[in-house]
Each structure stands twice: as structure tokens, then as C-alpha cells.
Short mmCIF file of C-alpha atoms and ligand atoms in Angstrom, two decimals:
data_model
loop_
_atom_site.label_atom_id
_atom_site.label_comp_id
_atom_site.label_asym_id
_atom_site.label_seq_id
_atom_site.Cartn_x
_atom_site.Cartn_y
_atom_site.Cartn_z
CA MET A 177 -47.78 -98.15 3.47
CA LYS A 178 -47.23 -95.31 6.07
CA LYS A 179 -47.87 -91.82 4.56
CA LEU A 180 -44.74 -89.58 4.52
CA ALA A 181 -45.17 -86.73 7.10
CA LEU A 182 -46.05 -83.49 5.24
CA HIS A 183 -42.55 -81.86 5.72
CA TRP A 184 -40.90 -84.57 4.03
CA GLN A 185 -43.46 -84.68 1.15
CA ILE A 186 -42.75 -80.98 0.57
CA ILE A 187 -39.00 -81.58 0.78
CA LEU A 188 -39.21 -84.29 -1.67
CA GLY A 189 -41.37 -82.02 -3.88
CA MET A 190 -38.49 -79.39 -3.68
CA VAL A 191 -35.63 -81.81 -4.42
CA LEU A 192 -37.44 -83.23 -7.43
CA GLY A 193 -38.30 -79.62 -8.72
CA VAL A 194 -34.69 -78.68 -8.70
CA LEU A 195 -33.52 -81.94 -10.43
CA PHE A 196 -36.14 -81.65 -12.89
CA ALA A 197 -35.14 -77.90 -13.70
CA LEU A 198 -31.50 -78.93 -13.86
CA LEU A 199 -32.32 -81.56 -16.48
CA MET A 200 -34.61 -79.21 -18.54
CA VAL A 201 -31.79 -76.53 -18.65
CA GLN A 202 -29.65 -79.00 -20.48
CA PHE A 203 -31.88 -78.49 -23.58
CA ASP A 204 -32.44 -75.23 -25.48
CA TRP A 205 -36.24 -75.56 -25.29
CA GLY A 206 -36.14 -76.88 -21.76
CA PRO A 207 -36.48 -73.34 -19.87
CA LYS A 208 -39.31 -72.27 -21.94
CA ILE A 209 -41.23 -75.53 -21.19
CA VAL A 210 -40.76 -74.98 -17.58
CA SER A 211 -41.94 -71.52 -17.53
CA ASP A 212 -44.94 -72.26 -19.88
CA TRP A 213 -46.10 -75.43 -18.42
CA VAL A 214 -44.72 -75.75 -14.84
CA LYS A 215 -44.35 -72.31 -13.51
CA PRO A 216 -48.07 -71.59 -13.39
CA PHE A 217 -48.86 -74.20 -10.93
CA GLY A 218 -46.32 -72.56 -8.67
CA THR A 219 -48.29 -69.35 -9.20
CA ILE A 220 -51.71 -70.93 -8.72
CA PHE A 221 -50.43 -72.43 -5.46
CA ILE A 222 -49.13 -69.10 -4.08
CA ASN A 223 -52.26 -67.38 -5.11
CA SER A 224 -54.54 -70.00 -3.29
CA LEU A 225 -52.55 -69.14 -0.02
CA LYS A 226 -52.75 -65.45 -0.48
CA LEU A 227 -56.48 -65.87 -1.27
CA ILE A 228 -57.24 -67.01 2.27
CA ALA A 229 -54.89 -64.68 4.00
CA VAL A 230 -57.27 -61.77 4.38
CA PRO A 231 -60.32 -63.72 5.29
CA LEU A 232 -58.19 -65.77 7.79
CA ILE A 233 -56.83 -62.68 9.58
CA LEU A 234 -60.51 -61.31 9.74
CA ALA A 235 -62.05 -64.27 11.11
CA SER A 236 -59.49 -65.60 13.39
CA LEU A 237 -58.48 -62.13 14.83
CA ILE A 238 -62.14 -61.11 15.46
CA LYS A 239 -62.66 -64.53 17.15
CA GLY A 240 -59.31 -64.30 19.08
CA VAL A 241 -59.87 -60.75 20.29
CA SER A 242 -63.63 -61.15 21.27
CA ASP A 243 -62.62 -64.41 23.17
CA LEU A 244 -60.44 -62.48 25.43
CA LYS A 245 -63.44 -60.95 27.29
CA ASP A 246 -61.48 -58.22 28.72
CA ILE A 247 -59.59 -55.36 26.94
CA SER A 248 -56.92 -55.23 29.49
CA LYS A 249 -55.76 -58.61 28.51
CA LEU A 250 -55.40 -57.13 24.92
CA SER A 251 -53.11 -54.34 25.81
CA LYS A 252 -50.98 -56.67 27.93
CA MET A 253 -50.61 -58.92 24.97
CA GLY A 254 -50.07 -56.06 22.62
CA GLY A 255 -47.25 -54.39 24.67
CA ARG A 256 -45.44 -57.76 24.99
CA THR A 257 -45.71 -58.69 21.33
CA ILE A 258 -44.34 -55.41 20.18
CA GLY A 259 -41.57 -55.50 22.93
CA MET A 260 -40.56 -58.94 21.82
CA TYR A 261 -40.52 -58.10 18.17
CA LEU A 262 -38.45 -55.04 18.60
CA LEU A 263 -36.11 -56.93 20.84
CA THR A 264 -35.49 -59.92 18.30
CA THR A 265 -35.06 -57.29 15.44
CA VAL A 266 -32.38 -55.47 17.31
CA ILE A 267 -30.77 -58.77 18.13
CA ALA A 268 -30.90 -59.82 14.46
CA VAL A 269 -29.32 -56.43 13.16
CA SER A 270 -26.47 -56.76 15.80
CA ILE A 271 -25.74 -60.40 14.81
CA GLY A 272 -25.72 -59.14 11.14
CA LEU A 273 -23.18 -56.38 11.89
CA ALA A 274 -21.07 -58.57 13.99
CA VAL A 275 -20.77 -61.22 11.36
CA VAL A 276 -20.04 -58.89 8.43
CA ASN A 277 -17.33 -57.03 10.47
CA ILE A 278 -15.73 -60.30 11.38
CA ILE A 279 -15.76 -62.02 8.02
CA LYS A 280 -15.44 -58.97 5.92
CA PRO A 281 -16.87 -60.52 2.53
CA GLY A 282 -16.60 -57.06 0.74
CA ASN A 283 -12.87 -57.49 0.71
CA SER A 284 -13.00 -60.73 -1.45
CA VAL A 285 -14.74 -58.88 -4.39
CA GLY A 286 -12.17 -57.31 -6.68
CA GLU A 287 -12.79 -54.15 -8.84
CA ALA A 288 -13.39 -56.03 -12.04
CA THR A 289 -15.94 -58.20 -10.57
CA ARG A 290 -17.43 -55.15 -8.98
CA ASN A 291 -17.81 -53.31 -11.97
CA GLU A 292 -19.14 -56.29 -14.00
CA LEU A 293 -21.79 -56.74 -11.35
CA ILE A 294 -22.66 -53.11 -11.33
CA GLU A 295 -22.97 -53.25 -15.13
CA ASN A 296 -25.12 -56.38 -15.18
CA TYR A 297 -27.64 -55.39 -12.71
CA LYS A 298 -27.95 -51.81 -12.99
CA GLY A 299 -31.41 -51.80 -14.47
CA ASP A 300 -32.74 -54.14 -11.84
CA ALA A 301 -31.32 -52.06 -9.07
CA ASP A 302 -32.67 -48.85 -10.42
CA SER A 303 -36.24 -50.19 -10.33
CA LYS A 304 -35.72 -51.14 -6.71
CA ILE A 305 -34.29 -47.58 -6.00
CA GLN A 306 -37.40 -45.95 -7.64
CA ALA A 307 -39.56 -48.17 -5.63
CA ALA A 308 -37.84 -46.78 -2.51
CA GLU A 309 -38.39 -43.28 -3.55
CA LYS A 310 -42.14 -43.47 -2.77
CA GLN A 311 -41.38 -44.60 0.67
CA ARG A 312 -38.84 -42.05 1.31
CA GLU A 313 -41.30 -39.16 0.53
CA ALA A 314 -43.53 -40.16 3.44
CA GLY A 315 -43.88 -37.94 6.34
CA PRO A 316 -42.91 -39.13 9.96
CA LEU A 317 -46.42 -40.13 10.88
CA GLN A 318 -47.30 -41.72 7.69
CA ALA A 319 -47.13 -45.26 9.12
CA LEU A 320 -49.60 -44.35 11.75
CA GLU A 321 -51.90 -42.67 9.18
CA ASP A 322 -51.86 -45.72 7.13
CA LEU A 323 -53.02 -47.91 9.89
CA VAL A 324 -56.56 -46.69 9.88
CA PRO A 325 -58.45 -47.54 6.72
CA SER A 326 -61.09 -45.38 5.21
CA ASN A 327 -62.96 -48.10 3.81
CA ILE A 328 -62.63 -51.91 4.85
CA PHE A 329 -63.41 -53.21 1.64
CA ASN A 330 -60.78 -51.18 -0.07
CA ALA A 331 -58.29 -52.46 2.67
CA ALA A 332 -59.32 -56.11 2.36
CA SER A 333 -59.02 -56.10 -1.35
CA ASP A 334 -55.21 -55.52 -1.58
CA ASN A 335 -52.93 -58.17 0.23
CA GLY A 336 -50.50 -55.10 0.76
CA ASN A 337 -52.82 -53.67 3.42
CA MET A 338 -52.69 -56.36 6.10
CA LEU A 339 -52.11 -53.94 8.89
CA GLN A 340 -55.31 -52.07 7.97
CA VAL A 341 -57.20 -55.35 8.12
CA ILE A 342 -55.59 -56.22 11.36
CA PHE A 343 -56.84 -52.80 12.65
CA PHE A 344 -60.18 -53.40 11.65
CA ALA A 345 -60.56 -56.82 13.00
CA VAL A 346 -59.09 -55.82 16.36
CA PHE A 347 -61.48 -52.72 16.58
CA PHE A 348 -64.37 -55.10 15.64
CA GLY A 349 -63.22 -57.58 18.37
CA ILE A 350 -63.29 -54.88 20.91
CA GLY A 351 -66.70 -53.82 19.84
CA LEU A 352 -67.77 -57.54 20.49
CA ILE A 353 -66.16 -57.65 24.08
CA LEU A 354 -68.02 -54.46 24.98
CA LEU A 355 -71.48 -55.72 24.03
CA PRO A 356 -73.64 -58.01 26.27
CA GLU A 357 -73.19 -61.60 25.61
CA ALA A 358 -76.56 -62.11 24.12
CA LYS A 359 -76.22 -59.39 21.48
CA ALA A 360 -72.54 -60.38 20.60
CA ASP A 361 -72.94 -64.11 20.40
CA PRO A 362 -74.58 -64.42 16.83
CA ALA A 363 -71.69 -62.44 15.30
CA LYS A 364 -69.17 -64.47 17.38
CA LYS A 365 -70.63 -67.71 16.30
CA PHE A 366 -70.60 -66.50 12.65
CA PHE A 367 -66.92 -65.65 12.73
CA ASP A 368 -66.22 -69.02 14.74
CA SER A 369 -67.64 -71.01 11.91
CA PHE A 370 -66.13 -68.87 9.23
CA ASN A 371 -62.82 -69.43 10.88
CA GLU A 372 -63.35 -73.25 10.87
CA VAL A 373 -64.08 -73.26 7.21
CA ILE A 374 -60.95 -71.32 6.35
CA LEU A 375 -58.80 -73.66 8.30
CA LYS A 376 -60.23 -76.58 6.53
CA LEU A 377 -59.25 -74.75 3.28
CA ILE A 378 -55.92 -74.49 4.60
CA ASP A 379 -55.73 -78.21 4.88
CA LEU A 380 -56.97 -78.60 1.35
CA ILE A 381 -54.43 -76.29 -0.08
CA MET A 382 -51.56 -77.90 1.67
CA LEU A 383 -52.59 -81.26 0.03
CA GLY A 384 -51.03 -79.39 -3.06
CA ALA A 385 -48.13 -78.14 -1.33
CA PRO A 386 -45.52 -80.66 -2.58
CA TYR A 387 -46.50 -80.06 -6.29
CA GLY A 388 -46.68 -76.37 -5.72
CA VAL A 389 -43.18 -76.25 -4.23
CA PHE A 390 -42.02 -78.46 -7.03
CA ALA A 391 -43.30 -75.96 -9.69
CA LEU A 392 -41.95 -72.99 -7.74
CA LEU A 393 -38.34 -74.47 -7.36
CA ALA A 394 -38.25 -75.73 -10.88
CA ALA A 395 -39.13 -72.22 -12.27
CA LEU A 396 -36.67 -70.54 -10.10
CA VAL A 397 -33.74 -72.78 -11.00
CA ALA A 398 -34.69 -72.51 -14.75
CA GLU A 399 -34.71 -68.83 -14.57
CA SER A 400 -31.53 -68.27 -12.45
CA PRO A 401 -28.46 -66.44 -13.63
CA SER A 402 -25.17 -67.85 -14.43
CA LEU A 403 -23.27 -69.64 -11.59
CA ASP A 404 -20.07 -67.50 -12.02
CA LEU A 405 -21.71 -64.43 -10.66
CA PHE A 406 -22.91 -66.49 -7.67
CA LYS A 407 -19.29 -67.56 -6.93
CA ALA A 408 -18.06 -64.02 -6.63
CA LEU A 409 -20.73 -63.32 -4.12
CA ALA A 410 -20.14 -66.63 -2.26
CA TRP A 411 -18.63 -65.07 0.81
CA TYR A 412 -21.35 -62.41 0.97
CA ALA A 413 -24.14 -65.04 0.75
CA LEU A 414 -22.32 -67.18 3.38
CA THR A 415 -22.15 -64.39 5.83
CA VAL A 416 -25.90 -63.82 5.56
CA VAL A 417 -26.69 -67.48 5.81
CA LEU A 418 -24.31 -67.75 8.89
CA GLY A 419 -26.06 -64.74 10.58
CA LEU A 420 -29.42 -66.33 9.84
CA SER A 421 -28.54 -69.63 11.28
CA LEU A 422 -27.15 -67.74 14.41
CA MET A 423 -30.61 -66.02 14.63
CA LEU A 424 -32.35 -69.50 14.46
CA LEU A 425 -30.08 -70.34 17.46
CA VAL A 426 -31.20 -67.55 19.18
CA TYR A 427 -34.95 -68.40 18.85
CA MET A 428 -34.28 -71.93 19.90
CA LEU A 429 -32.59 -70.58 23.15
CA ILE A 430 -35.41 -68.08 23.74
CA VAL A 431 -38.15 -70.66 23.24
CA TYR A 432 -36.28 -73.20 25.41
CA PHE A 433 -35.73 -70.98 28.22
CA VAL A 434 -39.01 -69.28 28.28
CA THR A 435 -41.31 -72.18 27.49
CA GLY A 436 -39.12 -75.17 28.19
CA LYS A 437 -40.00 -76.56 24.72
CA SER A 438 -36.85 -78.35 22.89
CA PRO A 439 -35.62 -77.09 19.40
CA LYS A 440 -36.90 -80.40 18.13
CA PHE A 441 -40.40 -79.65 19.12
CA LEU A 442 -40.11 -76.17 17.64
CA PHE A 443 -38.82 -77.10 14.29
CA GLN A 444 -40.86 -80.36 13.80
CA GLY A 445 -43.92 -78.36 14.51
CA LEU A 446 -43.03 -75.41 12.23
CA ALA A 447 -41.31 -77.39 9.40
CA PRO A 448 -44.01 -77.22 6.84
CA ALA A 449 -44.36 -73.48 7.30
CA GLN A 450 -40.65 -72.95 7.13
CA LEU A 451 -40.43 -74.97 4.06
CA LEU A 452 -43.22 -72.97 2.46
CA ALA A 453 -41.47 -69.62 3.49
CA PHE A 454 -38.30 -71.00 1.73
CA SER A 455 -40.10 -71.97 -1.50
CA THR A 456 -42.42 -68.98 -1.76
CA SER A 457 -40.14 -66.01 -0.26
CA SER A 458 -43.12 -64.56 1.35
CA SER A 459 -44.13 -64.55 4.88
CA ALA A 460 -47.62 -63.13 3.96
CA ALA A 461 -48.27 -66.17 1.74
CA THR A 462 -47.16 -68.42 4.30
CA LEU A 463 -49.06 -67.02 7.18
CA PRO A 464 -52.13 -69.24 6.91
CA VAL A 465 -49.83 -72.27 7.36
CA THR A 466 -47.79 -70.58 10.06
CA MET A 467 -51.16 -69.93 11.99
CA GLU A 468 -52.25 -73.41 11.62
CA ARG A 469 -49.02 -75.05 12.69
CA VAL A 470 -48.72 -72.72 15.68
CA GLU A 471 -52.03 -73.46 16.93
CA GLU A 472 -52.18 -77.21 16.26
CA HIS A 473 -48.49 -78.38 16.64
CA LEU A 474 -46.86 -75.64 18.94
CA GLY A 475 -49.86 -75.53 21.37
CA VAL A 476 -50.33 -71.66 21.21
CA ASP A 477 -53.95 -70.79 21.92
CA GLU A 478 -55.84 -69.13 19.03
CA GLU A 479 -56.41 -65.84 21.03
CA VAL A 480 -52.65 -65.19 21.07
CA SER A 481 -51.64 -66.60 17.84
CA SER A 482 -54.42 -64.85 15.76
CA PHE A 483 -53.13 -61.66 17.27
CA VAL A 484 -49.33 -62.15 17.34
CA LEU A 485 -48.73 -63.88 13.98
CA PRO A 486 -50.50 -61.57 11.33
CA ILE A 487 -48.92 -58.47 13.08
CA GLY A 488 -45.48 -60.31 12.92
CA ALA A 489 -45.88 -61.24 9.37
CA THR A 490 -46.17 -57.44 8.70
CA ILE A 491 -43.93 -55.91 10.99
CA ASN A 492 -41.37 -58.50 12.48
CA MET A 493 -38.72 -59.46 10.03
CA ASP A 494 -35.69 -60.53 11.58
CA GLY A 495 -33.99 -62.19 8.76
CA THR A 496 -34.80 -59.16 6.51
CA SER A 497 -33.11 -56.79 9.19
CA LEU A 498 -30.24 -58.94 9.57
CA TYR A 499 -29.70 -59.24 5.87
CA GLN A 500 -29.95 -55.39 5.34
CA ALA A 501 -27.18 -54.94 7.94
CA VAL A 502 -24.91 -57.53 6.14
CA ALA A 503 -25.75 -56.07 2.82
CA ALA A 504 -25.26 -52.37 3.55
CA VAL A 505 -21.73 -53.08 5.38
CA PHE A 506 -20.75 -55.65 2.36
CA ILE A 507 -21.52 -52.80 -0.14
CA ALA A 508 -19.59 -50.36 1.93
CA GLN A 509 -16.68 -52.74 2.14
CA THR A 510 -16.72 -53.39 -1.61
CA PHE A 511 -16.36 -49.62 -2.25
CA GLY A 512 -13.59 -49.38 0.13
CA MET A 513 -15.44 -47.19 2.62
CA ASP A 514 -14.72 -47.58 6.44
CA LEU A 515 -17.92 -47.23 8.31
CA SER A 516 -17.54 -45.53 11.66
CA PHE A 517 -19.22 -46.96 14.93
CA GLY A 518 -21.70 -44.29 14.93
CA THR A 519 -22.80 -45.10 11.25
CA GLN A 520 -23.07 -48.69 12.31
CA LEU A 521 -25.37 -47.66 15.20
CA GLY A 522 -27.34 -45.75 12.79
CA ILE A 523 -27.84 -48.86 10.64
CA ILE A 524 -29.19 -50.63 13.62
CA ALA A 525 -31.96 -47.98 13.95
CA THR A 526 -32.53 -47.75 10.29
CA ALA A 527 -32.53 -51.58 9.56
CA THR A 528 -34.94 -52.11 12.34
CA LEU A 529 -37.32 -49.50 11.01
CA ALA A 530 -36.84 -50.47 7.41
CA SER A 531 -37.60 -54.23 8.26
CA ILE A 532 -40.92 -53.06 9.92
CA GLY A 533 -41.69 -51.05 6.73
CA SER A 534 -40.85 -54.15 4.36
CA ALA A 535 -43.78 -55.73 2.87
CA ALA A 536 -44.05 -59.55 3.32
CA VAL A 537 -43.51 -60.26 -0.29
CA PRO A 538 -40.71 -61.51 -2.22
CA GLY A 539 -37.63 -58.95 -2.67
CA ALA A 540 -39.33 -56.43 -0.37
CA GLY A 541 -36.26 -56.36 1.92
CA MET A 542 -34.16 -55.11 -0.93
CA VAL A 543 -36.38 -52.01 -1.68
CA MET A 544 -36.11 -50.97 1.99
CA LEU A 545 -32.36 -51.69 1.91
CA VAL A 546 -32.08 -48.47 -0.41
CA ILE A 547 -33.17 -46.50 2.49
CA VAL A 548 -30.65 -48.01 4.95
CA LEU A 549 -27.95 -47.34 2.41
CA ALA A 550 -28.87 -43.73 1.99
CA GLN A 551 -28.99 -43.02 5.75
CA ALA A 552 -25.63 -44.55 6.12
CA GLY A 553 -24.07 -42.69 3.21
CA ILE A 554 -23.31 -45.81 1.14
CA PRO A 555 -23.75 -45.52 -2.60
CA GLU A 556 -27.28 -46.76 -3.66
CA ALA A 557 -25.83 -48.17 -7.08
CA GLY A 558 -24.17 -50.69 -4.79
CA LEU A 559 -27.54 -52.40 -4.67
CA ALA A 560 -26.54 -53.90 -8.29
CA LEU A 561 -23.72 -55.81 -6.55
CA ILE A 562 -25.93 -57.99 -4.47
CA PHE A 563 -28.73 -58.57 -7.10
CA ALA A 564 -27.55 -62.02 -8.35
CA VAL A 565 -27.84 -63.77 -5.11
CA ASP A 566 -30.76 -61.85 -3.66
CA ARG A 567 -33.41 -64.41 -4.52
CA PRO A 568 -31.85 -67.45 -2.51
CA LEU A 569 -31.09 -65.24 0.33
CA ASP A 570 -34.64 -63.78 0.29
CA MET A 571 -35.69 -67.52 0.56
CA CYS A 572 -33.57 -68.07 3.63
CA ARG A 573 -34.32 -64.72 5.34
CA THR A 574 -38.08 -65.50 4.97
CA VAL A 575 -37.64 -68.84 6.80
CA VAL A 576 -36.14 -66.75 9.71
CA ASN A 577 -38.94 -64.04 9.50
CA VAL A 578 -41.60 -66.89 9.90
CA THR A 579 -39.64 -68.72 12.77
CA GLY A 580 -39.33 -65.43 14.59
CA ASP A 581 -42.90 -64.78 14.39
CA ALA A 582 -43.80 -68.29 15.64
CA SER A 583 -41.12 -68.23 18.38
CA VAL A 584 -42.62 -64.79 19.79
CA SER A 585 -46.11 -66.23 19.56
CA MET A 586 -44.95 -69.09 21.87
CA VAL A 587 -43.22 -66.58 24.30
CA VAL A 588 -46.28 -64.25 24.51
CA GLY A 589 -48.56 -67.29 24.72
CA LYS A 590 -46.45 -68.47 27.74
CA SER A 591 -46.52 -65.10 29.38
CA VAL A 592 -50.37 -64.77 29.34
CA GLY A 593 -50.85 -68.44 30.20
CA LYS A 594 -52.09 -69.62 26.80
CA LEU A 595 -49.55 -72.21 25.97
CA ARG A 596 -50.77 -75.66 26.04
CA GLU A 597 -49.95 -79.08 24.80
CA PRO A 598 -50.56 -79.37 20.98
CA HIS A 599 -53.94 -80.60 19.71
CA ALA A 600 -52.36 -82.72 16.85
CA LYS A 601 -50.25 -85.27 18.80
CA GLU A 602 -49.50 -87.11 15.83
CA TRP A 603 -47.73 -84.98 13.30
CA ASP A 604 -49.76 -84.18 10.26
CA ASP A 605 -52.67 -86.43 11.24
CA ASN A 606 -54.89 -83.44 9.89
CA TYR A 607 -53.65 -84.13 6.45
CA LYS A 608 -54.24 -88.04 6.47
CA LYS A 609 -57.94 -87.68 6.75
N1 LIG B 108 -39.45 -61.93 1.40
C1 LIG B 108 -39.40 -61.59 2.87
C2 LIG B 108 -40.70 -61.83 3.45
O1 LIG B 108 -41.71 -62.12 3.06
C3 LIG B 108 -39.19 -59.90 2.93
C4 LIG B 108 -37.97 -59.64 2.34
O2 LIG B 108 -36.90 -59.77 3.05
O3 LIG B 108 -37.61 -59.34 1.11
O4 LIG B 108 -40.65 -62.01 4.80
#
């Protein structure tokens, strides 16, 4: 029998996970069984992906940068990457502001529902507000200061310090470029082979992906709050999803016009990474798979993808910035506030910066939303309003975050002549071995 393509296997895992949880919640003891006996397998799956993120960035980025042979190429690629990331983020926030101003989802929430939501989720919202407090105290150059680690082992020991690991890897790669070949070669070969091992590990982990997503989605459904509150926020959720879909359309157009590749090519190549982004809500955990798919199925050379993707996973979050714009205006609408054009322009700037500052982990976008709200003078307590539907929306915005990084890597690859036909002609032949 022909083996199902990986993305179908993952979709099957997701659907079965949801059905299984829906069945289990019919029994009093069901949710506990799911959280005791099923959820841990989801956590193990996410941990195994996170486990290889730092070694992967180190090995592939050192190899990628040292392969460039010439530093001017690096600055060219760096400039284009940052430029594209900023451009797509600003487009995303603008789409968010446009849809929320047209649909006005805030007007559909009555005062009673508003008070009920704030009452129910006050505690959860407060913990996000406290987390944001730390970010707010930072000075203007804090981000730059944080870029340079004082100790590489410390930096690599925490998945939250990806940018520091990236800094070290690029710096190390530059050192290799500057050395005579005979001296640099042994180190290059080592990282080359190290990189191959990590790629093999990704293949192995992906064998477990259908089971991992089964466990993740089953746990999520079994633990989700009541449907009534979901309904009250349906217009808001739809507005975010509509905005995110439009953003996917923007990527398709950009990729099509710049590289000539069809939307089918983009989505078929990237599907497993998108499905994992959806199931894990974390672009950092998805990064190893995104890198593998982009290199082997979208045809971007490793020199480009190893540079563009880890940076993108940390700073380019178009889905997050779009959601922050919609959420901020939605909260203002429910409080009956009319935001001026100037305030909305301010949201473009703060949501762009806030999405850059958001960590690539579940729920991070909501912490940074506190800062967007504060800048625009919208009550922070409003965060409680959107809590009930945040997780499903987080899943959707993470798909957009990952798709954005992959699209930009194709565009940058094309612009420096590093986009080729993909290695893996047959989808998923890698996993059939
Ligand atoms: N979960 C998102 C990501 O990892 C970040 C967020 O919007 O919360 O990309």
C-alpha cells in the first residue's frame, strides 16, 4: 500500500486527537485520563523538537555563513532579510487594522458579556500584565545589549536566547571565512557533519509527528473552556482569522511574483511545518522542521535558509503583529473608545516592535500586546476579554509566522541567486526510508 504523505499523516493525527478528546470529555474521568496518559506524549514531542533547535542553529548557521566565502554577501543578505521582515510585518499590521475597522467585532459584545469575561479571566490577564512589566522597564538599547552573550554556554542553555546563539554562530562563521582554507577546513567539516546528524534527527522526530500532534490536540480540547464564551468572541476570532488568511494570500502573491513558484508549490512543500506550527503554537519548536522543508522542498540553499529562518523565527512574527492590531482595536471597541487615526498609526509602530520582541513560544504575543495597549491608552484589563479564544488564535497566527519566514527565505534566496529546484522531488521520500 502506498504510504500516506507526511502532511496527511499529521492531519489524520490531529483529527483523531480532537475526536478522541471529544469522546473522553463525555465521561467525568475522561479529562484526567487525557492529561495523565496522553498529554505527556505531546510534551515529549515538543521537547524533542526544542532539544535540537539550538544545536541546529549553531551547526547550520556556522556552516551556512562559512560557505558564503565573502563577508559582503552576508551583509547583502542581512540587509534584504531585515528589510523584507519589516515590510511584511507592516503589511500584516495594516491588514489587521483594516479588517478590524471594517468588521468592528467589538460592537457585538454586550456589556454583560464584557463584564463576565473580565471577571472570569482577570487572574490570567494579570499574570500576562506582570510578565510584560519586565519588558517595559528595559532601556531603549536593551535589545542591542541582549544580542551579545557574555557566555555562549549560558546563551545556548536557554531556548529563549536564540538571538544570542545566532550572534555567536554568525560571528564564528565570519571567523572561518577570514581564515586561510587549510586552517578553517577541519572546523568546517566538523560542523558540516554535525549538521547532517541533526538533519537526520529531525527525520527521526518527524516519524513521531502524527502521534505527537494527536496528543497535543487531545490535551488542548480536553482542557478547553466552555463553548459559550467562545461564541461571544466569535466575531473577534473570525476577524483575526480573516486577517491571517489575507496575509497568507499576500505571501502567495509575493512568492509568485518574485520567484515564479505557485501557491501549491509553497503550501505543499511547507505543509508539515505549518501543521506543526498549528499544533505546537511555537515557531521556535517548529524551526527545525521549517528549515528542513524550506531546504529540501522549497529549494532554498542552506546558506540562505540557515541565516534567514532562525532570525525570522525570533523576530518576524507577522501573524502575531496582525493579531495584536486586531486585539487592541477590538478591546478599545468593546470599551466604547474611538481610536483616532494617529493612535492607529501608533499601533502600527508598536505592534511591529512588539512582535519583534515576542518570544517564539505559545502565548508570547499576548504578553507583548500589553505594551501595545498601554501605548495606545487602551485599558490593560481588556486583556481578559480575549483570553478565552487566545490559544486557538495563537495556533493560527503561528502558522502565519512560520509561512512568513519561509516566504521571505525564498525571496531572499532568489535575490542572491540561491533558489534552485528542490532536492526532494517526491514529497516525503525522506520519511519513507
Ligand atoms: N506562538 C507564537 C509563535 O511562536 C507567538 C505568539 O504570537 O504568541 O510564533
